[in-house]
Amino acid sequence: MRTITATVPVNEPVDEPGRTEQVRLDRDEVWAGLLDKAQNAVPYVPGMQECTVVERGPEGLVREVVIHGERVREEVTFHPKRRVTFSRDDERATWLIHNDIGEDETGLTLTFSATMDLAEGEEGDHQAERVREGYLEALRTTLARTRENVAAGRALITR
């Protein structure tokens, strides 16, 4: 099992020269974006072709996704306004993925961390880097889509 992490700032620094003004997101808006991603990850996650919620409960949901051609069942657990956890444990693979809303000295952050079965050695290193790059893209896409929804005044999911 390997652990892979990546963190991005939620909002770009406002005093950065040449930076155009962006919609600044607060914790509630980022949370709403993560909930939207949990319910339909296709627009957010590279390589995901399908995402269907098959069960809903007070703590989260169960979904079936097709990612890179493989059908996977994931349990999704909500930790309100701070973390969404995606878990898979079947005969083919095991993973535990967290999307965390945090804060550092620059403001809000969004962190992806995953513990998953990967090959050992150099092959595993390459796999880990591909996963990390894919999730960095997913984090950025999540924030961009959330900004678009906020700017357009679209209703945001809060549970």
Backbone as JSON, one array per atom type, in Angstrom:
{
  "sequence": "MRTITATVPVNEPVDEPGRTEQVRLDRDEVWAGLLDKAQNAVPYVPGMQECTVVERGPEGLVREVVIHGERVREEVTFHPKRRVTFSRDDERATWLIHNDIGEDETGLTLTFSATMDLAEGEEGDHQAERVREGYLEALRTTLARTRENVAAGRALITR",
  "N": [[0.85, -1.18, 0.0], [0.49, 2.19, -0.81], [0.78, 5.66, -0.04], [-0.42, 8.61, -1.39], [-0.29, 12.08, -1.9], [-1.66, 15.35, -2.55], [-1.93, 18.85, -2.64], [-3.81, 21.81, -3.17], [-4.17, 25.38, -3.33], [-7.27, 26.89, -2.48], [-8.14, 29.42, -3.25], [-6.58, 31.76, -5.36], [-3.73, 33.85, -4.62], [-4.57, 37.21, -3.89], [-3.0, 39.4, -4.43], [-1.29, 38.87, -6.49], [0.62, 39.81, -9.25], [-0.74, 40.53, -12.49], [-2.74, 38.67, -12.34], [-6.02, 37.73, -13.01], [-9.17, 38.7, -11.64], [-10.82, 36.33, -9.66], [-13.64, 34.28, -8.79], [-13.95, 34.07, -5.42], [-13.88, 31.39, -3.24], [-15.65, 30.12, -0.41], [-15.6, 28.01, 2.55], [-18.11, 26.66, 2.7], [-18.96, 26.72, 0.04], [-16.91, 25.27, -1.26], [-17.33, 22.83, -0.01], [-19.9, 22.24, -1.02], [-19.19, 21.85, -3.69], [-17.61, 19.53, -3.45], [-19.57, 17.72, -2.6], [-21.17, 17.66, -4.89], [-19.35, 16.55, -6.7], [-19.06, 14.03, -5.5], [-21.54, 12.89, -6.04], [-21.78, 12.93, -8.81], [-19.17, 12.27, -10.48], [-18.15, 12.35, -13.04], [-17.78, 14.81, -14.61], [-15.61, 15.8, -13.24], [-13.44, 14.05, -12.72], [-10.68, 12.82, -14.39], [-10.8, 10.29, -16.84], [-13.03, 9.01, -15.84], [-15.94, 7.46, -16.79], [-18.6, 6.85, -16.11], [-20.94, 7.41, -13.44], [-22.94, 6.43, -10.94], [-25.28, 6.82, -8.42], [-26.19, 4.44, -6.11], [-27.16, 3.9, -3.6], [-28.29, 5.79, -0.78], [-27.56, 7.31, 2.32], [-27.66, 8.53, 5.75], [-25.04, 9.24, 6.36], [-23.64, 9.26, 4.0], [-23.08, 7.87, 0.75], [-23.45, 5.2, -1.67], [-21.83, 4.38, -4.62], [-21.63, 3.44, -8.07], [-19.02, 3.42, -10.3], [-17.46, 3.89, -13.48], [-14.26, 3.74, -14.32], [-11.53, 4.37, -16.29], [-12.42, 2.28, -17.88], [-13.05, 0.25, -16.07], [-15.49, -1.15, -13.97], [-16.47, -0.1, -10.81], [-17.34, -0.3, -7.39], [-17.97, 2.05, -4.94], [-17.86, 3.2, -1.6], [-18.97, 6.15, -0.18], [-18.24, 8.51, 2.2], [-19.4, 11.18, 4.15], [-17.94, 13.81, 5.91], [-18.99, 16.37, 7.35], [-18.32, 19.46, 5.88], [-15.56, 19.23, 5.94], [-14.32, 16.81, 5.04], [-14.46, 14.33, 2.46], [-14.72, 10.92, 1.99], [-13.69, 8.24, -0.01], [-14.07, 4.86, -0.54], [-12.87, 1.67, -1.49], [-12.95, -1.8, -1.54], [-12.38, -4.69, -2.71], [-12.12, -7.85, -4.51], [-10.4, -7.17, -6.53], [-9.04, -4.76, -6.02], [-7.94, -2.37, -3.51], [-8.66, 0.71, -2.02], [-8.38, 3.86, -0.35], [-9.52, 6.99, -0.33], [-9.22, 10.4, 0.35], [-10.73, 13.59, 0.27], [-9.92, 16.58, 1.43], [-10.88, 19.57, 3.04], [-8.95, 22.16, 4.06], [-6.87, 24.47, 5.91], [-4.24, 26.8, 5.57], [-1.46, 29.06, 6.01], [-2.03, 30.71, 3.85], [-4.71, 30.55, 3.39], [-7.77, 28.82, 2.56], [-7.43, 25.35, 1.66], [-7.39, 22.53, -0.58], [-7.07, 19.16, -0.33], [-5.98, 16.12, -1.65], [-5.7, 12.8, -0.72], [-4.53, 9.51, -0.94], [-4.57, 6.09, -0.2], [-3.45, 3.21, -1.54], [-3.32, 0.08, -3.4], [-0.43, -0.42, -5.14], [2.1, -1.18, -7.57], [5.4, -2.35, -6.65], [8.6, -0.68, -6.35], [10.14, 0.94, -9.21], [8.1, 0.85, -11.15], [5.8, 1.13, -9.55], [6.34, 3.68, -8.55], [6.01, 5.23, -10.87], [3.29, 4.71, -11.38], [2.18, 5.87, -9.07], [2.85, 8.56, -9.47], [1.34, 9.13, -11.77], [-1.26, 8.8, -10.73], [-1.23, 10.85, -8.81], [-0.91, 13.14, -10.48], [-3.28, 12.95, -11.97], [-5.17, 13.33, -9.95], [-4.49, 15.89, -9.06], [-5.33, 17.34, -11.26], [-8.07, 16.73, -11.06], [-8.69, 18.0, -8.61], [-8.25, 20.7, -9.28], [-10.13, 20.97, -11.33], [-12.48, 20.5, -9.88], [-12.54, 22.79, -8.23], [-12.67, 24.79, -10.22], [-15.12, 24.19, -11.54], [-16.85, 24.52, -9.39], [-16.52, 27.25, -8.9], [-17.59, 28.22, -11.32], [-20.28, 27.43, -10.99], [-20.99, 28.94, -8.7], [-20.56, 31.57, -9.66], [-22.49, 31.64, -11.66], [-24.74, 31.55, -10.19], [-25.97, 29.16, -9.64], [-27.84, 26.74, -7.85], [-26.41, 25.29, -5.01], [-25.51, 22.1, -3.78], [-25.93, 21.16, -0.47], [-26.01, 19.04, 1.2]],
  "CA": [[0.0, 0.0, 0.0], [1.21, 3.47, -0.88], [-0.01, 6.86, 0.2], [-0.12, 9.68, -2.34], [-1.01, 13.3, -1.51], [-1.5, 16.57, -3.34], [-2.71, 19.95, -2.07], [-3.87, 23.04, -3.96], [-4.89, 26.46, -2.65], [-8.63, 27.07, -3.0], [-8.19, 30.74, -3.88], [-5.28, 32.31, -5.73], [-3.41, 35.08, -3.88], [-5.2, 38.37, -4.53], [-2.01, 40.43, -4.77], [-0.35, 38.36, -7.49], [0.56, 40.65, -10.45], [-1.21, 39.91, -13.73], [-3.78, 37.68, -12.04], [-7.37, 38.27, -13.15], [-10.01, 38.45, -10.47], [-11.57, 35.08, -9.71], [-14.63, 34.11, -7.74], [-13.32, 33.49, -4.23], [-14.75, 30.38, -2.63], [-15.55, 29.89, 1.03], [-15.66, 26.6, 2.93], [-19.41, 26.1, 2.33], [-19.0, 26.54, -1.42], [-16.03, 24.14, -1.58], [-18.05, 21.64, 0.46], [-20.95, 21.96, -2.0], [-18.52, 21.29, -4.87], [-17.22, 18.15, -3.15], [-20.79, 16.91, -2.61], [-21.55, 17.48, -6.29], [-18.39, 15.59, -7.25], [-19.36, 12.7, -4.96], [-22.75, 12.38, -6.66], [-21.52, 12.72, -10.24], [-17.76, 12.62, -10.64], [-17.73, 12.32, -14.44], [-17.19, 16.07, -15.07], [-14.51, 16.2, -12.37], [-12.34, 13.09, -12.61], [-10.22, 12.33, -15.68], [-10.89, 8.84, -17.02], [-14.28, 8.45, -15.33], [-16.96, 7.48, -17.83], [-19.94, 6.74, -15.53], [-21.05, 7.52, -11.98], [-24.35, 6.25, -10.59], [-25.54, 6.62, -6.99], [-27.07, 3.28, -5.95], [-27.73, 3.96, -2.24], [-28.04, 7.01, -0.02], [-27.79, 7.17, 3.74], [-27.42, 9.77, 6.49], [-23.6, 9.54, 6.45], [-22.99, 9.27, 2.7], [-23.74, 7.17, -0.34], [-22.71, 4.16, -2.38], [-21.94, 4.66, -6.05], [-20.9, 2.61, -9.03], [-18.35, 4.25, -11.28], [-16.61, 3.25, -14.47], [-13.06, 4.56, -14.46], [-10.58, 3.7, -17.19], [-13.04, 1.05, -18.38], [-13.33, -0.73, -15.02], [-16.64, -0.85, -13.1], [-16.04, -0.13, -9.41], [-18.32, 0.13, -6.38], [-17.31, 2.84, -3.9], [-18.61, 3.78, -0.5], [-18.58, 7.55, 0.0], [-18.63, 8.97, 3.53], [-19.3, 12.63, 4.32], [-17.55, 14.38, 7.2], [-19.45, 17.69, 6.92], [-17.52, 20.67, 5.67], [-14.1, 19.05, 6.05], [-13.74, 15.65, 4.34], [-15.24, 13.29, 1.78], [-13.9, 9.71, 1.89], [-14.11, 7.25, -1.01], [-13.37, 3.61, -0.24], [-13.09, 0.48, -2.3], [-12.26, -2.98, -1.03], [-12.93, -5.88, -3.36], [-11.1, -8.83, -4.88], [-9.48, -6.61, -7.53], [-8.21, -3.65, -5.51], [-8.33, -1.67, -2.29], [-8.17, 2.08, -1.9], [-9.03, 4.79, 0.56], [-9.21, 8.31, -0.87], [-9.81, 11.51, 1.09], [-10.68, 14.97, -0.22], [-10.0, 17.36, 2.67], [-10.83, 21.03, 3.05], [-8.1, 22.57, 5.16], [-6.41, 25.85, 5.91], [-2.85, 27.07, 5.91], [-1.22, 30.49, 6.17], [-2.55, 31.46, 2.71], [-6.17, 30.44, 3.33], [-8.33, 27.47, 2.37], [-6.74, 24.41, 0.77], [-8.08, 21.29, -0.9], [-6.05, 18.12, -0.35], [-6.29, 14.75, -2.03], [-4.76, 11.79, -0.25], [-5.0, 8.17, -1.28], [-3.79, 4.92, 0.15], [-3.91, 2.23, -2.52], [-2.43, -0.97, -3.87], [0.34, -0.1, -6.34], [3.28, -2.04, -7.72], [6.6, -1.95, -5.92], [9.73, -0.2, -7.14], [10.02, 2.01, -10.19], [6.76, 0.8, -11.76], [4.89, 1.73, -8.58], [6.62, 5.11, -8.51], [5.36, 5.82, -12.05], [1.85, 4.64, -11.13], [1.86, 6.86, -8.05], [2.93, 9.9, -10.07], [0.16, 9.28, -12.65], [-2.41, 9.01, -9.85], [-1.09, 12.19, -8.24], [-1.18, 14.11, -11.54], [-4.71, 12.88, -12.27], [-5.94, 13.94, -8.88], [-4.26, 17.34, -9.09], [-6.26, 17.84, -12.28], [-9.43, 16.63, -10.51], [-8.84, 19.06, -7.61], [-8.37, 21.98, -10.0], [-11.42, 20.94, -12.02], [-13.51, 20.66, -8.85], [-12.59, 24.2, -7.85], [-13.11, 25.58, -11.37], [-16.56, 23.95, -11.74], [-17.54, 25.13, -8.26], [-16.51, 28.7, -9.19], [-18.57, 28.46, -12.39], [-21.62, 27.31, -10.41], [-21.21, 30.09, -7.82], [-20.66, 32.77, -10.5], [-23.74, 31.57, -12.42], [-25.85, 31.56, -9.25], [-26.63, 27.85, -9.59], [-28.06, 26.21, -6.5], [-25.37, 24.37, -4.58], [-25.92, 21.02, -2.89], [-25.29, 21.33, 0.83], [-26.04, 17.74, 1.89]],
  "C": [[0.89, 1.24, 0.0], [0.24, 4.6, -0.58], [0.51, 7.97, -0.71], [-0.91, 10.91, -1.89], [-0.71, 14.43, -2.48], [-2.42, 17.62, -2.73], [-2.66, 21.14, -3.02], [-4.56, 24.12, -3.12], [-6.28, 26.59, -3.28], [-8.71, 28.37, -3.79], [-6.77, 31.21, -4.18], [-5.01, 33.56, -4.89], [-3.96, 36.29, -4.62], [-4.18, 39.42, -4.99], [-1.0, 39.97, -5.81], [-0.48, 39.18, -8.77], [0.09, 39.87, -11.68], [-2.34, 38.91, -13.55], [-5.15, 38.34, -12.23], [-8.19, 37.88, -11.93], [-10.8, 37.16, -10.67], [-12.62, 35.09, -8.61], [-13.93, 33.43, -6.57], [-14.32, 32.58, -3.55], [-14.55, 30.33, -1.13], [-15.72, 28.39, 1.3], [-16.99, 25.96, 2.5], [-19.49, 25.82, 0.83], [-18.09, 25.4, -1.87], [-16.7, 22.84, -1.18], [-19.14, 21.25, -0.55], [-20.35, 21.36, -3.28], [-18.11, 19.84, -4.65], [-18.44, 17.23, -3.12], [-21.26, 16.65, -4.04], [-20.65, 16.45, -6.96], [-18.67, 14.17, -6.76], [-20.56, 12.07, -5.67], [-22.61, 12.14, -8.16], [-20.11, 13.18, -10.56], [-17.31, 12.72, -12.09], [-17.14, 13.66, -14.9], [-15.92, 16.48, -14.32], [-13.27, 15.33, -12.46], [-11.93, 12.58, -13.98], [-10.32, 10.8, -15.74], [-12.16, 8.22, -16.49], [-15.37, 8.61, -16.39], [-18.39, 7.45, -17.28], [-19.85, 6.92, -14.02], [-22.53, 7.49, -11.63], [-24.47, 6.01, -9.09], [-26.55, 5.48, -6.87], [-27.72, 3.21, -4.57], [-27.38, 5.3, -1.63], [-28.35, 6.73, 1.44], [-27.46, 8.47, 4.44], [-25.95, 10.19, 6.52], [-22.92, 9.61, 5.09], [-23.8, 8.52, 1.66], [-22.85, 6.04, -0.85], [-22.92, 4.45, -3.86], [-21.19, 3.61, -6.84], [-20.32, 3.56, -10.06], [-17.65, 3.36, -12.3], [-15.45, 4.2, -14.69], [-12.02, 3.76, -15.23], [-11.11, 2.34, -17.62], [-13.39, 0.02, -17.34], [-14.51, -0.26, -14.16], [-16.24, -1.1, -11.65], [-17.2, 0.33, -8.52], [-17.54, 0.84, -5.26], [-18.31, 3.25, -2.83], [-18.06, 5.19, -0.28], [-19.13, 8.01, 1.35], [-18.39, 10.47, 3.64], [-18.94, 12.97, 5.76], [-17.79, 15.88, 7.01], [-18.43, 18.82, 7.02], [-16.03, 20.51, 5.89], [-13.56, 17.9, 5.24], [-14.82, 14.82, 3.65], [-14.28, 12.12, 1.59], [-14.53, 8.75, 0.89], [-13.35, 5.97, -0.71], [-13.83, 2.5, -1.16], [-12.3, -0.65, -1.67], [-12.95, -4.2, -1.63], [-11.79, -6.79, -3.79], [-10.07, -8.27, -5.87], [-8.56, -5.53, -6.98], [-8.79, -3.09, -4.21], [-7.8, -0.25, -2.38], [-9.0, 2.84, -0.88], [-8.57, 6.18, 0.12], [-9.94, 9.35, -0.02], [-9.67, 12.79, 0.28], [-10.93, 15.83, 1.01], [-9.97, 18.86, 2.39], [-10.02, 21.42, 4.28], [-7.79, 24.05, 5.08], [-4.93, 25.88, 6.21], [-2.69, 28.58, 5.99], [-1.76, 31.33, 5.01], [-4.07, 31.41, 2.6], [-6.61, 28.99, 3.16], [-7.49, 26.65, 1.39], [-7.67, 23.24, 0.49], [-7.0, 20.24, -1.11], [-6.66, 16.79, -0.75], [-5.25, 13.87, -1.36], [-5.37, 10.43, -0.53], [-4.02, 7.14, -0.76], [-4.33, 3.8, -0.73], [-2.85, 1.2, -2.84], [-1.75, -0.49, -5.15], [1.54, -1.04, -6.38], [4.43, -1.49, -6.88], [7.62, -1.37, -6.89], [9.38, 0.9, -8.12], [8.64, 2.03, -10.85], [5.73, 1.44, -10.84], [5.09, 3.23, -8.45], [5.94, 5.83, -9.68], [3.84, 5.81, -11.89], [1.43, 5.73, -10.15], [1.88, 8.27, -8.63], [1.75, 10.14, -11.01], [-1.1, 9.53, -11.82], [-2.39, 10.43, -9.29], [-1.43, 13.27, -9.27], [-2.67, 14.14, -11.88], [-5.55, 13.54, -11.2], [-5.67, 15.42, -8.74], [-5.2, 17.97, -10.1], [-7.69, 17.81, -11.75], [-9.68, 17.71, -9.45], [-9.06, 20.41, -8.29], [-9.71, 22.07, -10.72], [-12.57, 21.13, -11.04], [-13.65, 22.12, -8.46], [-13.09, 25.07, -8.99], [-14.62, 25.42, -11.59], [-17.37, 24.58, -10.6], [-17.61, 26.64, -8.45], [-17.54, 29.04, -10.26], [-19.99, 28.42, -11.84], [-21.95, 28.51, -9.52], [-21.42, 31.35, -8.66], [-21.99, 32.81, -11.26], [-24.97, 31.58, -11.5], [-26.61, 30.25, -9.19], [-26.74, 27.39, -8.15], [-26.97, 25.19, -6.19], [-25.94, 23.34, -3.63], [-25.21, 21.25, -1.56], [-25.36, 20.08, 1.69], [-26.16, 16.63, 0.88]]
}
